[in-house]
């Protein structure tokens, strides 16, 4: 088979397309021929050497057809499956834990199945298990035109939340409004003041922040008393250490740094979240927009695009 490998930590040019031995599935794994492979910012962290991971092949998310199944697996040879948290995904063949594979419903195409599940399940746990907005709740979603941001905006708006979001350009503002944002703001020093103005001085109930260092202070300052900051990513860099006493001074705030693996710890959780995502897509509650599709050998181009933060939507690799 062919795969994309990381030869050493570094920039996108360290991603090389090479012939590799076919993976041999271990106990509890199934072998899948990939049809679409999701590109996520975590893959960038792995390539840079910032996150520990099994290498040389990066990649978490994908979809394809089962070609070999372990004993006791809930999927069989020929099944269409997707997964949000596997390993060595930038490849034509992938060994995936059977308990992470979910059936792909009829009507969901390969590109959507392979590129929407990780972000979709992340949006689900943020809105369902970290802070669940109620109808009329004012929330702030950073980067509302990105792949992750659009899902959060759409799902929260469908649940009746008043969604405020941030973007960097007029084009991205248009995308955020199409997703359902009621108010679209630009990043900057006056952001928190503008959020408070829009909420009658109260602040928002929750902030969903995948940007990190560049937005953290504005996120804290935008919250109402007892508000929740869900810091689920760090695209602009990690947040420096800060004094926890500030949370009391700012209104007894809650801050959490959640990651998907802790919210899919059981097979039941995996199926629940995945089925909710696919159901929302099928019902047109979530509309998946793709910021780019690339052939598998062009993985470096996909990484340059996602690092530029100029993309608006999910990115996928397609095996040749």
GROMACS .gro file of C-alpha atoms in nm, residues 6-221:
model
  216
    6UNK     CA    1   0.650   1.188   0.887
    7UNK     CA    2   1.025   1.140   0.861
    8UNK     CA    3   1.109   1.392   1.135
    9UNK     CA    4   0.926   1.667   1.327
   10UNK     CA    5   0.896   1.984   1.125
   11UNK     CA    6   0.701   2.165   0.856
   12UNK     CA    7   0.466   2.030   0.590
   13UNK     CA    8   0.759   1.924   0.373
   14UNK     CA    9   0.837   1.646   0.623
   15UNK     CA   10   0.524   1.464   0.496
   16UNK     CA   11   0.636   1.210   0.234
   17UNK     CA   12   0.426   0.976   0.020
   18UNK     CA   13   0.582   0.629   0.024
   19UNK     CA   14   0.514   0.262  -0.028
   20UNK     CA   15   0.470   0.091   0.309
   21UNK     CA   16   0.397  -0.264   0.428
   22UNK     CA   17   0.028  -0.340   0.463
   23UNK     CA   18  -0.080  -0.302   0.827
   24UNK     CA   19  -0.155  -0.621   1.017
   25UNK     CA   20  -0.459  -0.576   1.242
   26UNK     CA   21  -0.408  -0.683   1.600
   27UNK     CA   22  -0.660  -0.824   1.848
   28UNK     CA   23  -0.977  -0.618   1.849
   29UNK     CA   24  -0.895  -0.441   1.520
   30UNK     CA   25  -1.040  -0.443   1.170
   31UNK     CA   26  -0.860  -0.371   0.845
   32UNK     CA   27  -1.018  -0.098   0.632
   33UNK     CA   28  -0.948   0.023   0.279
   34UNK     CA   29  -0.981   0.399   0.310
   35UNK     CA   30  -1.205   0.605   0.081
   36UNK     CA   31  -1.171   0.943   0.253
   37UNK     CA   32  -0.933   1.064   0.526
   38UNK     CA   33  -1.002   1.362   0.752
   39UNK     CA   34  -0.733   1.627   0.804
   40UNK     CA   35  -0.745   1.787   1.150
   41UNK     CA   36  -0.535   2.039   1.337
   42UNK     CA   37  -0.422   1.768   1.573
   43UNK     CA   38  -0.240   1.612   1.276
   44UNK     CA   39  -0.039   1.934   1.253
   45UNK     CA   40   0.059   1.911   1.621
   46UNK     CA   41   0.173   1.551   1.564
   47UNK     CA   42   0.375   1.646   1.257
   48UNK     CA   43   0.547   1.925   1.449
   49UNK     CA   44   0.632   1.689   1.735
   50UNK     CA   45   0.412   1.879   1.981
   51UNK     CA   46   0.178   1.584   2.053
   52UNK     CA   47   0.290   1.228   2.122
   53UNK     CA   48   0.171   0.980   1.862
   54UNK     CA   49   0.258   0.652   1.697
   55UNK     CA   50   0.451   0.731   1.382
   56UNK     CA   51   0.564   0.734   1.106
   57UNK     CA   52   0.208   0.753   0.965
   58UNK     CA   53  -0.010   1.033   1.110
   59UNK     CA   54  -0.388   1.069   1.092
   60UNK     CA   55  -0.684   0.999   1.322
   61UNK     CA   56  -1.001   1.009   1.117
   62UNK     CA   57  -1.136   0.836   0.809
   63UNK     CA   58  -1.391   0.618   0.637
   64UNK     CA   59  -1.378   0.314   0.411
   65UNK     CA   60  -1.473  -0.048   0.351
   66UNK     CA   61  -1.387  -0.328   0.592
   67UNK     CA   62  -1.161  -0.587   0.423
   68UNK     CA   63  -1.087  -0.802   0.730
   69UNK     CA   64  -1.263  -0.819   1.067
   70UNK     CA   65  -1.156  -0.961   1.402
   71UNK     CA   66  -1.361  -1.216   1.590
   72UNK     CA   67  -1.646  -1.056   1.782
   73UNK     CA   68  -1.642  -0.728   1.587
   74UNK     CA   69  -1.977  -0.558   1.532
   75UNK     CA   70  -1.879  -0.486   1.170
   76UNK     CA   71  -1.818  -0.733   0.887
   77UNK     CA   72  -1.620  -0.752   0.565
   78UNK     CA   73  -1.775  -0.518   0.309
   79UNK     CA   74  -1.934  -0.283   0.563
   80UNK     CA   75  -1.902   0.092   0.519
   81UNK     CA   76  -1.751   0.233   0.838
   82UNK     CA   77  -1.605   0.555   0.973
   83UNK     CA   78  -1.398   0.641   1.278
   84UNK     CA   79  -1.299   0.961   1.455
   85UNK     CA   80  -1.009   0.841   1.667
   86UNK     CA   81  -0.788   0.577   1.509
   87UNK     CA   82  -0.420   0.583   1.415
   88UNK     CA   83  -0.195   0.580   1.107
   89UNK     CA   84  -0.482   0.714   0.901
   90UNK     CA   85  -0.295   0.877   0.611
   91UNK     CA   86  -0.283   0.547   0.423
   92UNK     CA   87  -0.465   0.329   0.174
   93UNK     CA   88  -0.515   0.059   0.437
   94UNK     CA   89  -0.571   0.125   0.808
   95UNK     CA   90  -0.600  -0.104   1.110
   96UNK     CA   91  -0.876   0.049   1.322
   97UNK     CA   92  -0.997  -0.053   1.671
   98UNK     CA   93  -1.328  -0.230   1.612
   99UNK     CA   94  -1.490  -0.049   1.904
  100UNK     CA   95  -1.418   0.287   1.736
  101UNK     CA   96  -1.575   0.191   1.400
  102UNK     CA   97  -1.929   0.311   1.338
  103UNK     CA   98  -2.160   0.216   1.050
  104UNK     CA   99  -2.201   0.481   0.780
  105UNK     CA  100  -2.573   0.527   0.703
  106UNK     CA  101  -2.706   0.509   0.350
  107UNK     CA  102  -2.708   0.855   0.195
  108UNK     CA  103  -2.385   0.968   0.364
  109UNK     CA  104  -2.110   0.985   0.102
  110UNK     CA  105  -1.746   0.894   0.160
  111UNK     CA  106  -1.621   1.252   0.180
  112UNK     CA  107  -1.870   1.345   0.451
  113UNK     CA  108  -1.818   1.018   0.639
  114UNK     CA  109  -1.441   1.056   0.635
  115UNK     CA  110  -1.417   1.427   0.708
  116UNK     CA  111  -1.702   1.519   0.941
  117UNK     CA  112  -1.707   1.266   1.224
  118UNK     CA  113  -1.423   1.391   1.445
  119UNK     CA  114  -1.538   1.751   1.432
  120UNK     CA  115  -1.901   1.647   1.455
  121UNK     CA  116  -1.844   1.434   1.765
  122UNK     CA  117  -1.637   1.715   1.916
  123UNK     CA  118  -1.924   1.957   1.859
  124UNK     CA  119  -2.160   1.704   2.016
  125UNK     CA  120  -1.966   1.657   2.338
  126UNK     CA  121  -1.906   2.033   2.371
  127UNK     CA  122  -2.276   2.117   2.333
  128UNK     CA  123  -2.413   1.809   2.508
  129UNK     CA  124  -2.163   1.721   2.782
  130UNK     CA  125  -1.944   2.027   2.855
  131UNK     CA  126  -2.201   2.308   2.846
  132UNK     CA  127  -2.548   2.250   2.705
  133UNK     CA  128  -2.701   2.579   2.584
  134UNK     CA  129  -3.071   2.624   2.645
  135UNK     CA  130  -3.305   2.815   2.411
  136UNK     CA  131  -3.222   3.185   2.433
  137UNK     CA  132  -2.880   3.124   2.589
  138UNK     CA  133  -2.616   3.361   2.453
  139UNK     CA  134  -2.291   3.183   2.363
  140UNK     CA  135  -1.968   3.281   2.186
  141UNK     CA  136  -1.807   3.052   1.927
  142UNK     CA  137  -1.462   3.150   1.802
  143UNK     CA  138  -1.365   3.091   1.438
  144UNK     CA  139  -1.724   3.046   1.328
  145UNK     CA  140  -1.635   2.997   0.960
  146UNK     CA  141  -1.393   2.709   1.013
  147UNK     CA  142  -1.497   2.346   0.984
  148UNK     CA  143  -1.536   2.306   1.359
  149UNK     CA  144  -1.687   2.649   1.411
  150UNK     CA  145  -1.956   2.603   1.146
  151UNK     CA  146  -2.073   2.281   1.311
  152UNK     CA  147  -2.092   2.444   1.654
  153UNK     CA  148  -2.279   2.746   1.516
  154UNK     CA  149  -2.528   2.535   1.319
  155UNK     CA  150  -2.602   2.291   1.601
  156UNK     CA  151  -2.627   2.554   1.874
  157UNK     CA  152  -2.851   2.775   1.659
  158UNK     CA  153  -3.075   2.476   1.580
  159UNK     CA  154  -3.115   2.425   1.954
  160UNK     CA  155  -3.232   2.783   1.998
  161UNK     CA  156  -2.914   2.946   2.133
  162UNK     CA  157  -2.825   3.306   2.050
  163UNK     CA  158  -2.492   3.254   1.875
  164UNK     CA  159  -2.221   3.519   1.861
  165UNK     CA  160  -1.912   3.427   1.664
  166UNK     CA  161  -1.577   3.567   1.555
  167UNK     CA  162  -1.420   3.567   1.209
  168UNK     CA  163  -1.133   3.746   1.034
  169UNK     CA  164  -1.276   3.845   0.692
  170UNK     CA  165  -1.595   3.956   0.519
  171UNK     CA  166  -1.608   3.628   0.327
  172UNK     CA  167  -1.593   3.430   0.650
  173UNK     CA  168  -1.860   3.651   0.803
  174UNK     CA  169  -2.094   3.550   0.522
  175UNK     CA  170  -2.028   3.180   0.592
  176UNK     CA  171  -2.083   3.224   0.966
  177UNK     CA  172  -2.415   3.399   0.910
  178UNK     CA  173  -2.524   3.126   0.668
  179UNK     CA  174  -2.447   2.875   0.944
  180UNK     CA  175  -2.688   3.053   1.177
  181UNK     CA  176  -2.483   3.305   1.376
  182UNK     CA  177  -2.692   3.597   1.496
  183UNK     CA  178  -2.393   3.828   1.547
  184UNK     CA  179  -2.054   3.810   1.376
  185UNK     CA  180  -1.760   4.003   1.523
  186UNK     CA  181  -1.395   4.056   1.431
  187UNK     CA  182  -1.110   3.956   1.660
  188UNK     CA  183  -0.942   4.239   1.849
  189UNK     CA  184  -0.898   4.425   2.176
  190UNK     CA  185  -1.257   4.546   2.185
  191UNK     CA  186  -1.412   4.202   2.138
  192UNK     CA  187  -1.523   4.140   2.497
  193UNK     CA  188  -1.678   4.486   2.524
  194UNK     CA  189  -1.875   4.425   2.205
  195UNK     CA  190  -1.996   4.085   2.337
  196UNK     CA  191  -2.116   4.249   2.658
  197UNK     CA  192  -2.289   4.520   2.459
  198UNK     CA  193  -2.477   4.256   2.260
  199UNK     CA  194  -2.583   4.078   2.581
  200UNK     CA  195  -2.703   4.383   2.774
  201UNK     CA  196  -2.385   4.396   2.981
  202UNK     CA  197  -2.429   4.043   3.114
  203UNK     CA  198  -2.185   3.842   2.903
  204UNK     CA  199  -2.233   3.500   2.747
  205UNK     CA  200  -2.312   3.175   2.925
  206UNK     CA  201  -2.033   2.985   2.748
  207UNK     CA  202  -1.742   3.038   2.513
  208UNK     CA  203  -1.625   2.759   2.282
  209UNK     CA  204  -1.263   2.845   2.204
  210UNK     CA  205  -1.047   2.638   1.969
  211UNK     CA  206  -0.806   2.923   1.894
  212UNK     CA  207  -0.620   2.934   2.226
  213UNK     CA  208  -0.356   3.191   2.317
  214UNK     CA  209  -0.479   3.470   2.088
  215UNK     CA  210  -0.838   3.464   2.218
  216UNK     CA  211  -0.814   3.332   2.574
  217UNK     CA  212  -0.824   3.668   2.754
  218UNK     CA  213  -1.115   3.792   2.542
  219UNK     CA  214  -1.295   3.466   2.610
  220UNK     CA  215  -1.265   3.507   2.986
  221UNK     CA  216  -1.373   3.871   2.971
   0.00000   0.00000   0.00000
